[in-house]
Short mmCIF file of C-alpha atoms in Angstrom, two decimals:
data_model
loop_
_atom_site.label_atom_id
_atom_site.label_comp_id
_atom_site.label_asym_id
_atom_site.label_seq_id
_atom_site.Cartn_x
_atom_site.Cartn_y
_atom_site.Cartn_z
CA MET A 30 -8.50 -21.80 -6.21
CA LEU A 31 -7.08 -18.32 -5.96
CA SER A 32 -9.47 -15.36 -6.11
CA ILE A 33 -7.84 -12.17 -7.40
CA ILE A 34 -9.79 -9.02 -6.48
CA VAL A 35 -9.24 -5.86 -8.53
CA PRO A 36 -11.00 -2.65 -7.34
CA ILE A 37 -11.42 -0.33 -10.33
CA TYR A 38 -12.32 3.33 -10.59
CA ASN A 39 -11.59 5.45 -13.68
CA ALA A 40 -8.53 3.37 -14.56
CA GLU A 41 -8.98 3.10 -18.34
CA LYS A 42 -5.51 4.45 -19.07
CA TYR A 43 -3.71 1.55 -17.37
CA LEU A 44 -6.36 -1.12 -16.88
CA LYS A 45 -5.70 -3.29 -19.95
CA LYS A 46 -2.03 -3.64 -19.13
CA CYS A 47 -2.94 -4.67 -15.59
CA LEU A 48 -5.51 -7.22 -16.76
CA ASP A 49 -3.18 -8.66 -19.38
CA SER A 50 -0.59 -9.30 -16.69
CA LEU A 51 -3.26 -11.19 -14.69
CA VAL A 52 -4.57 -13.17 -17.65
CA ASN A 53 -1.02 -14.25 -18.53
CA GLN A 54 -0.21 -15.60 -15.07
CA ASP A 55 1.12 -19.15 -15.28
CA TYR A 56 -0.92 -20.04 -12.19
CA LYS A 57 -4.10 -21.33 -13.83
CA LYS A 58 -6.45 -22.25 -11.00
CA LYS A 59 -7.77 -18.74 -10.50
CA GLU A 60 -10.72 -16.42 -10.81
CA ILE A 61 -10.39 -12.69 -11.38
CA LEU A 62 -13.06 -10.41 -9.91
CA LEU A 63 -13.18 -6.98 -11.51
CA ILE A 64 -15.04 -4.70 -9.12
CA ASP A 65 -16.03 -1.61 -11.09
CA ASP A 66 -16.64 1.04 -8.43
CA GLY A 67 -18.93 3.30 -10.46
CA SER A 68 -16.32 4.34 -13.04
CA LYS A 69 -17.22 7.27 -15.27
CA ASP A 70 -14.69 6.52 -18.00
CA LYS A 71 -14.35 3.42 -20.20
CA SER A 72 -13.22 1.16 -17.36
CA SER A 73 -16.66 -0.50 -17.18
CA GLU A 74 -16.53 -1.37 -20.87
CA ILE A 75 -13.03 -2.80 -20.51
CA CYS A 76 -14.19 -4.96 -17.58
CA ASP A 77 -17.09 -6.35 -19.64
CA GLU A 78 -14.80 -6.93 -22.62
CA TYR A 79 -12.40 -9.10 -20.58
CA ALA A 80 -15.26 -10.92 -18.84
CA ARG A 81 -16.72 -11.92 -22.22
CA LYS A 82 -13.34 -13.06 -23.48
CA TYR A 83 -12.21 -15.10 -20.47
CA SER A 84 -14.39 -17.53 -18.53
CA PHE A 85 -12.38 -17.07 -15.32
CA ILE A 86 -13.02 -13.30 -15.22
CA GLN A 87 -16.14 -11.81 -13.66
CA ALA A 88 -17.10 -8.15 -14.00
CA ILE A 89 -19.11 -6.72 -11.11
CA HIS A 90 -20.48 -3.18 -11.31
CA LYS A 91 -21.48 -1.14 -8.25
CA GLU A 92 -22.15 2.43 -7.23
CA ASN A 93 -19.08 4.39 -6.24
CA GLY A 94 -18.16 3.76 -2.63
CA GLY A 95 -14.38 3.82 -2.58
CA CYS A 96 -11.61 1.26 -2.89
CA SER A 97 -12.35 -0.37 0.47
CA SER A 98 -16.01 -1.00 -0.36
CA ALA A 99 -14.97 -2.51 -3.70
CA ARG A 100 -12.50 -4.84 -1.97
CA ASN A 101 -15.15 -5.81 0.59
CA LEU A 102 -17.57 -6.76 -2.17
CA GLY A 103 -14.83 -8.78 -3.82
CA ILE A 104 -14.21 -10.74 -0.61
CA VAL A 105 -17.93 -11.57 -0.38
CA GLN A 106 -18.12 -12.69 -4.01
CA ALA A 107 -14.84 -14.64 -4.04
CA GLN A 108 -15.02 -18.43 -4.30
CA GLY A 109 -11.36 -19.27 -3.71
CA ALA A 110 -9.67 -20.65 -0.62
CA TYR A 111 -6.95 -18.03 -1.18
CA LEU A 112 -7.35 -14.31 -1.82
CA ALA A 113 -5.19 -11.70 -3.51
CA PHE A 114 -5.67 -8.00 -4.26
CA VAL A 115 -4.33 -5.98 -7.18
CA ASP A 116 -4.55 -2.25 -7.85
CA ALA A 117 -5.95 -1.50 -11.31
CA ASP A 118 -2.94 0.52 -12.47
CA ASP A 119 -0.27 -2.01 -11.42
CA CYS A 120 1.25 -5.06 -13.13
CA LEU A 121 2.69 -8.42 -12.09
CA ASP A 122 5.43 -10.71 -13.35
CA HIS A 123 3.94 -13.73 -15.13
CA ASP A 124 4.99 -16.15 -12.34
CA PHE A 125 3.98 -13.90 -9.42
CA TYR A 126 1.17 -16.14 -8.16
CA SER A 127 2.79 -19.50 -8.95
CA ILE A 128 5.89 -18.59 -6.92
CA LEU A 129 3.87 -17.18 -4.03
CA MET A 130 1.41 -20.09 -3.95
CA ASP A 131 4.24 -22.62 -4.06
CA ASN A 132 5.92 -21.02 -1.04
CA LEU A 133 2.67 -20.48 0.83
CA ILE A 134 1.86 -24.19 0.62
CA LYS A 135 5.45 -25.36 1.13
CA THR A 136 5.84 -23.37 4.35
CA GLN A 137 2.23 -23.91 5.50
CA SER A 138 1.91 -20.19 6.06
CA ASP A 139 -1.23 -18.09 6.45
CA ILE A 140 0.10 -15.36 4.19
CA VAL A 141 2.99 -15.02 1.76
CA ALA A 142 4.47 -11.72 0.57
CA CYS A 143 7.16 -10.55 -1.81
CA SER A 144 9.06 -7.34 -2.52
CA TYR A 145 8.00 -4.90 -5.22
CA ILE A 146 9.24 -2.31 -7.71
CA ASN A 147 8.16 1.33 -7.85
CA GLU A 148 7.50 2.21 -11.48
CA TYR A 149 7.57 5.90 -12.47
CA SER A 150 7.33 5.54 -16.23
CA GLU A 151 3.85 5.38 -17.76
CA ASN A 152 5.00 2.78 -20.29
CA PHE A 153 7.25 0.57 -18.20
CA SER A 154 7.97 -2.96 -19.36
CA ILE A 155 7.77 -5.93 -17.03
CA LYS A 156 11.28 -7.32 -16.82
CA ARG A 157 12.52 -9.73 -14.20
CA LYS A 158 15.54 -8.20 -12.55
CA GLN A 159 16.53 -11.44 -10.84
CA ASP A 160 16.36 -15.00 -12.19
CA THR A 161 16.76 -17.13 -9.08
CA VAL A 162 13.99 -17.40 -6.51
CA PRO A 163 15.44 -16.93 -3.00
CA GLU A 164 14.50 -19.19 -0.13
CA PRO A 165 11.52 -17.94 1.86
CA ILE A 166 12.05 -16.13 5.13
CA ILE A 167 9.61 -17.55 7.67
CA PHE A 168 8.05 -15.57 10.51
CA GLU A 169 6.64 -17.79 13.25
CA GLY A 170 3.73 -16.36 15.19
CA TYR A 171 1.83 -13.12 14.80
CA LYS A 172 4.35 -11.07 16.79
CA SER A 173 7.17 -11.99 14.45
CA ALA A 174 4.94 -11.26 11.43
CA LEU A 175 3.90 -7.86 12.79
CA GLU A 176 7.54 -7.02 13.52
CA SER A 177 8.35 -7.81 9.90
CA MET A 178 5.44 -5.67 8.70
CA THR A 179 6.86 -2.66 10.54
CA ALA A 180 10.52 -3.34 9.72
CA LYS A 181 12.58 -1.71 6.97
CA LYS A 182 14.39 -4.87 5.85
CA ASN A 183 12.91 -8.24 4.86
CA SER A 184 9.54 -6.66 5.45
CA ILE A 185 6.22 -8.19 4.40
CA GLU A 186 4.98 -4.56 4.43
CA GLY A 187 1.50 -3.28 5.26
CA PHE A 188 0.23 -3.40 1.69
CA VAL A 189 -2.41 -5.96 0.73
CA TRP A 190 -1.40 -6.25 -2.93
CA ASN A 191 2.04 -7.88 -2.53
CA LYS A 192 0.53 -10.90 -0.79
CA ILE A 193 -1.63 -13.99 -1.01
CA TRP A 194 -3.91 -14.53 1.98
CA LYS A 195 -5.53 -17.71 3.23
CA ARG A 196 -9.22 -16.95 3.15
CA GLU A 197 -9.80 -18.58 6.55
CA ILE A 198 -7.56 -16.07 8.34
CA ILE A 199 -9.44 -13.13 6.85
CA GLU A 200 -12.75 -14.56 8.10
CA ASN A 201 -15.25 -11.69 8.12
CA GLN A 202 -12.65 -8.94 8.41
CA GLN A 203 -13.60 -6.04 6.17
CA PHE A 204 -11.68 -2.99 5.02
CA ARG A 205 -12.66 0.21 6.80
CA THR A 206 -14.70 2.37 4.45
CA ASP A 207 -14.17 5.50 6.56
CA VAL A 208 -10.44 5.50 5.76
CA THR A 209 -9.07 6.30 2.29
CA ILE A 210 -5.36 6.58 3.11
CA ILE A 211 -3.30 3.66 4.54
CA GLU A 212 -6.45 1.53 4.74
CA ASP A 213 -4.11 -1.29 3.67
CA SER A 214 -2.01 -0.87 6.80
CA ILE A 215 -4.79 -1.08 9.38
CA TYR A 216 -6.36 -4.02 7.52
CA SER A 217 -3.04 -5.89 7.36
CA TRP A 218 -2.29 -5.08 11.00
CA THR A 219 -5.66 -6.46 12.12
CA VAL A 220 -5.47 -9.66 10.09
CA ILE A 221 -1.79 -10.38 10.70
CA SER A 222 -2.34 -10.05 14.47
CA LYS A 223 -4.34 -13.31 14.21
CA ILE A 224 -2.03 -15.49 12.11
CA LYS A 225 0.31 -18.33 13.08
CA ARG A 226 2.92 -18.08 10.33
CA ALA A 227 3.93 -15.79 7.44
CA CYS A 228 6.66 -16.05 4.85
CA TYR A 229 8.46 -13.55 2.66
CA ILE A 230 10.17 -13.90 -0.72
CA ASP A 231 12.74 -11.20 -1.38
CA LEU A 232 11.97 -11.11 -5.09
CA PRO A 233 10.41 -7.95 -6.63
CA MET A 234 7.57 -9.35 -8.76
CA TYR A 235 4.89 -6.70 -8.22
CA HIS A 236 5.17 -3.47 -10.23
CA TYR A 237 3.63 -0.58 -8.29
CA ARG A 238 2.90 2.38 -10.52
CA ILE A 239 3.67 5.79 -9.04
CA ILE A 240 1.08 8.33 -10.18
CA PRO A 241 1.66 11.81 -8.70
CA THR A 242 -2.06 12.63 -8.79
CA SER A 243 -3.16 9.42 -7.03
CA ILE A 244 -5.22 9.58 -3.83
CA THR A 245 -2.26 9.09 -1.48
CA ARG A 246 -0.61 12.17 -2.96
CA SER A 247 -3.58 14.50 -3.41
CA SER A 248 -6.07 13.88 -0.62
CA SER A 249 -7.67 16.40 1.71
CA LEU A 250 -6.10 17.35 5.01
CA ASP A 251 -8.87 15.58 6.97
CA LYS A 252 -7.94 12.28 5.34
CA TYR A 253 -4.35 12.71 6.43
CA TYR A 254 -5.43 13.38 10.00
CA LYS A 255 -7.45 10.17 9.89
CA ALA A 256 -4.34 8.35 8.72
CA LEU A 257 -2.48 9.71 11.75
CA CYS A 258 -5.26 8.37 13.98
CA ILE A 259 -4.77 4.94 12.38
CA TYR A 260 -1.08 5.02 13.29
CA GLU A 261 -1.90 6.13 16.82
CA THR A 262 -4.27 3.16 17.11
CA MET A 263 -1.61 0.71 15.90
CA ILE A 264 0.97 2.22 18.25
CA GLU A 265 -1.34 1.77 21.24
CA GLU A 266 -2.11 -1.84 20.25
CA ALA A 267 1.58 -2.56 19.68
CA LYS A 268 2.33 -1.55 23.27
CA LYS A 269 0.12 -4.46 24.37
CA ILE A 270 0.73 -7.20 21.79
CA ALA A 271 4.02 -6.48 19.96
CA PRO A 272 6.26 -3.89 21.67
CA LYS A 273 9.09 -4.43 19.15
CA CYS A 274 6.84 -2.86 16.50
CA LEU A 275 6.90 0.50 18.25
CA HIS A 276 10.20 1.45 16.64
CA GLY A 277 8.95 1.07 13.06
CA LEU A 278 5.46 2.42 13.73
CA SER A 279 6.76 5.51 15.50
CA THR A 280 9.19 6.26 12.68
CA ASP A 281 6.38 5.93 10.13
CA TYR A 282 4.18 8.12 12.34
CA ILE A 283 6.75 10.92 12.07
CA ILE A 284 6.87 10.49 8.29
CA TRP A 285 3.09 10.68 8.00
CA ASN A 286 3.04 13.83 10.11
CA ILE A 287 5.50 15.30 7.61
CA LYS A 288 3.23 14.19 4.75
CA THR A 289 0.36 15.91 6.56
CA ALA A 290 2.42 19.09 6.91
CA GLU A 291 3.05 18.94 3.17
CA GLN A 292 -0.71 19.16 2.69
CA LEU A 293 -0.74 22.33 4.80
CA LEU A 294 1.27 23.99 2.07
CA LEU A 295 -1.57 23.21 -0.34
CA HIS A 296 -4.85 23.16 1.58
CA SER A 297 -4.82 24.69 5.03
CA LYS A 298 -6.51 28.00 5.81
CA ASN A 299 -5.50 27.88 9.45
CA VAL A 300 -1.81 27.01 9.27
CA LYS A 301 -0.92 28.00 12.83
CA LYS A 302 -3.41 25.65 14.47
CA ASP A 303 -2.57 22.69 12.22
CA TYR A 304 1.16 23.32 12.42
CA ASN A 305 1.11 23.28 16.24
CA LYS A 306 -0.78 20.00 16.21
CA ILE A 307 1.73 18.35 13.89
CA LYS A 308 4.67 19.84 15.79
CA ASN A 309 3.37 18.36 19.05
CA ASN A 310 2.88 14.95 17.42
CA ILE A 311 6.50 14.90 16.25
CA LEU A 312 7.75 16.24 19.58
CA ILE A 313 6.24 13.23 21.34
CA LYS A 314 8.18 10.86 19.05
CA LYS A 315 11.25 13.08 18.76
CA LYS A 316 13.73 10.29 19.57
CA TYR A 317 12.70 8.42 16.42
CA ILE A 318 13.68 11.25 14.07
CA LYS A 319 17.21 9.81 13.84
CA GLU A 320 15.72 6.65 12.27
CA CYS A 321 14.14 8.56 9.39
CA GLY A 322 15.74 9.00 5.98
CA PHE A 323 17.76 12.10 5.08
CA ARG A 324 14.84 14.13 3.68
CA HIS A 325 12.46 13.34 6.53
CA LYS A 326 15.13 14.07 9.14
CA ILE A 327 15.58 17.58 7.77
CA LEU A 328 11.85 18.20 7.47
CA ALA A 329 11.10 16.85 10.96
CA LYS A 330 13.75 19.06 12.53
CA ALA A 331 12.52 22.04 10.51
CA LEU A 332 8.96 21.41 11.74
CA LEU A 333 10.16 21.43 15.33
CA HIS A 334 11.97 24.72 14.73
CA SER A 335 9.28 26.82 13.01
CA TRP A 336 6.66 26.79 10.29
CA LYS A 337 8.75 29.26 8.28
CA GLN A 338 11.74 26.94 8.27
CA TYR A 339 9.60 23.91 7.38
CA ARG A 340 7.96 25.84 4.55
CA PHE A 341 11.38 26.69 3.12
CA TRP A 342 12.63 23.09 3.15
CA GLY A 343 9.23 21.67 2.26
CA ILE A 344 9.07 23.66 -0.98
CA ILE A 345 12.65 22.74 -1.89
CA PHE A 346 12.05 19.01 -1.42
CA TRP A 347 8.68 19.22 -3.17
CA TYR A 348 10.38 20.56 -6.30
CA LEU A 349 13.22 18.05 -6.01
CA LYS A 350 10.69 15.23 -5.85
CA LYS A 351 8.99 16.57 -8.98
CA VAL A 352 12.33 16.63 -10.79
CA TYR A 353 13.15 13.10 -9.59
CA ILE A 354 9.86 11.73 -10.94
CA MET A 355 10.43 13.47 -14.26
CA ILE A 356 13.90 11.94 -14.54
CA LYS A 357 12.60 8.46 -13.63
CA LYS A 358 9.99 8.73 -16.37
#
């Protein structure tokens, strides 16, 4: 059986569409655990409504403790030999789990992952953009799997929601409740460092909804600094167990420093101190700037030059991103 864990907090606007996409999965041997994390809107009522209607859905209500605590409770309550996670505002193609399960079993892997689609429109429709299912790409050993996680092509990614996990490889591993940004990445890094085989299907079946006001785009500066500490931890571990991951991790570390600098434009009262800290972080990884995308290259170089120059380019790209999201909608 497959246990699908859905952490939910104030998601009434999108929740029904998410749950309908789970109910309509053509993989039938499943249970769906709706972990209501102390929602203050109608999410709790929606959870109870679906639990009454479908015998394979269970609604569990708890005090608010964050997404990680909700996922941890889901792991404890799950009965399946396989686990999957879904964000409450996302949707899945109807054959998402059947295709992943088939390849997981066929390749005897510990985890299976697929690609995904960023959805900017509030009312997007789930349409398969590709009919044929490509052959799985197999990663033998944890080093190969970690290298894929940190790669930019054929990557299993650090997210937990584009995967199915064998329960036995998760063991008692819990999500860190002290981290609210990139908690997926450190969890995936820890678990994947123990596996024997992973496989990847280059078929975008998971629809990830982009919400500009979501936690990863509107968190406090302290939370971003904690995210940087997570990357520093993974970089230090990679030096010992998977040196080929340093390239991808260091590039992402630069990008997250730029994301942190973006928060300075909104939250910081002591710009000079925070700016110098971020500048030094990027200076240490300066050689990886060339591996960043166009926007991040410009912003990284601007940060190394001066706060004034970064502020100029930061504001320009911030507005361009707003326009891009509006157009995509």
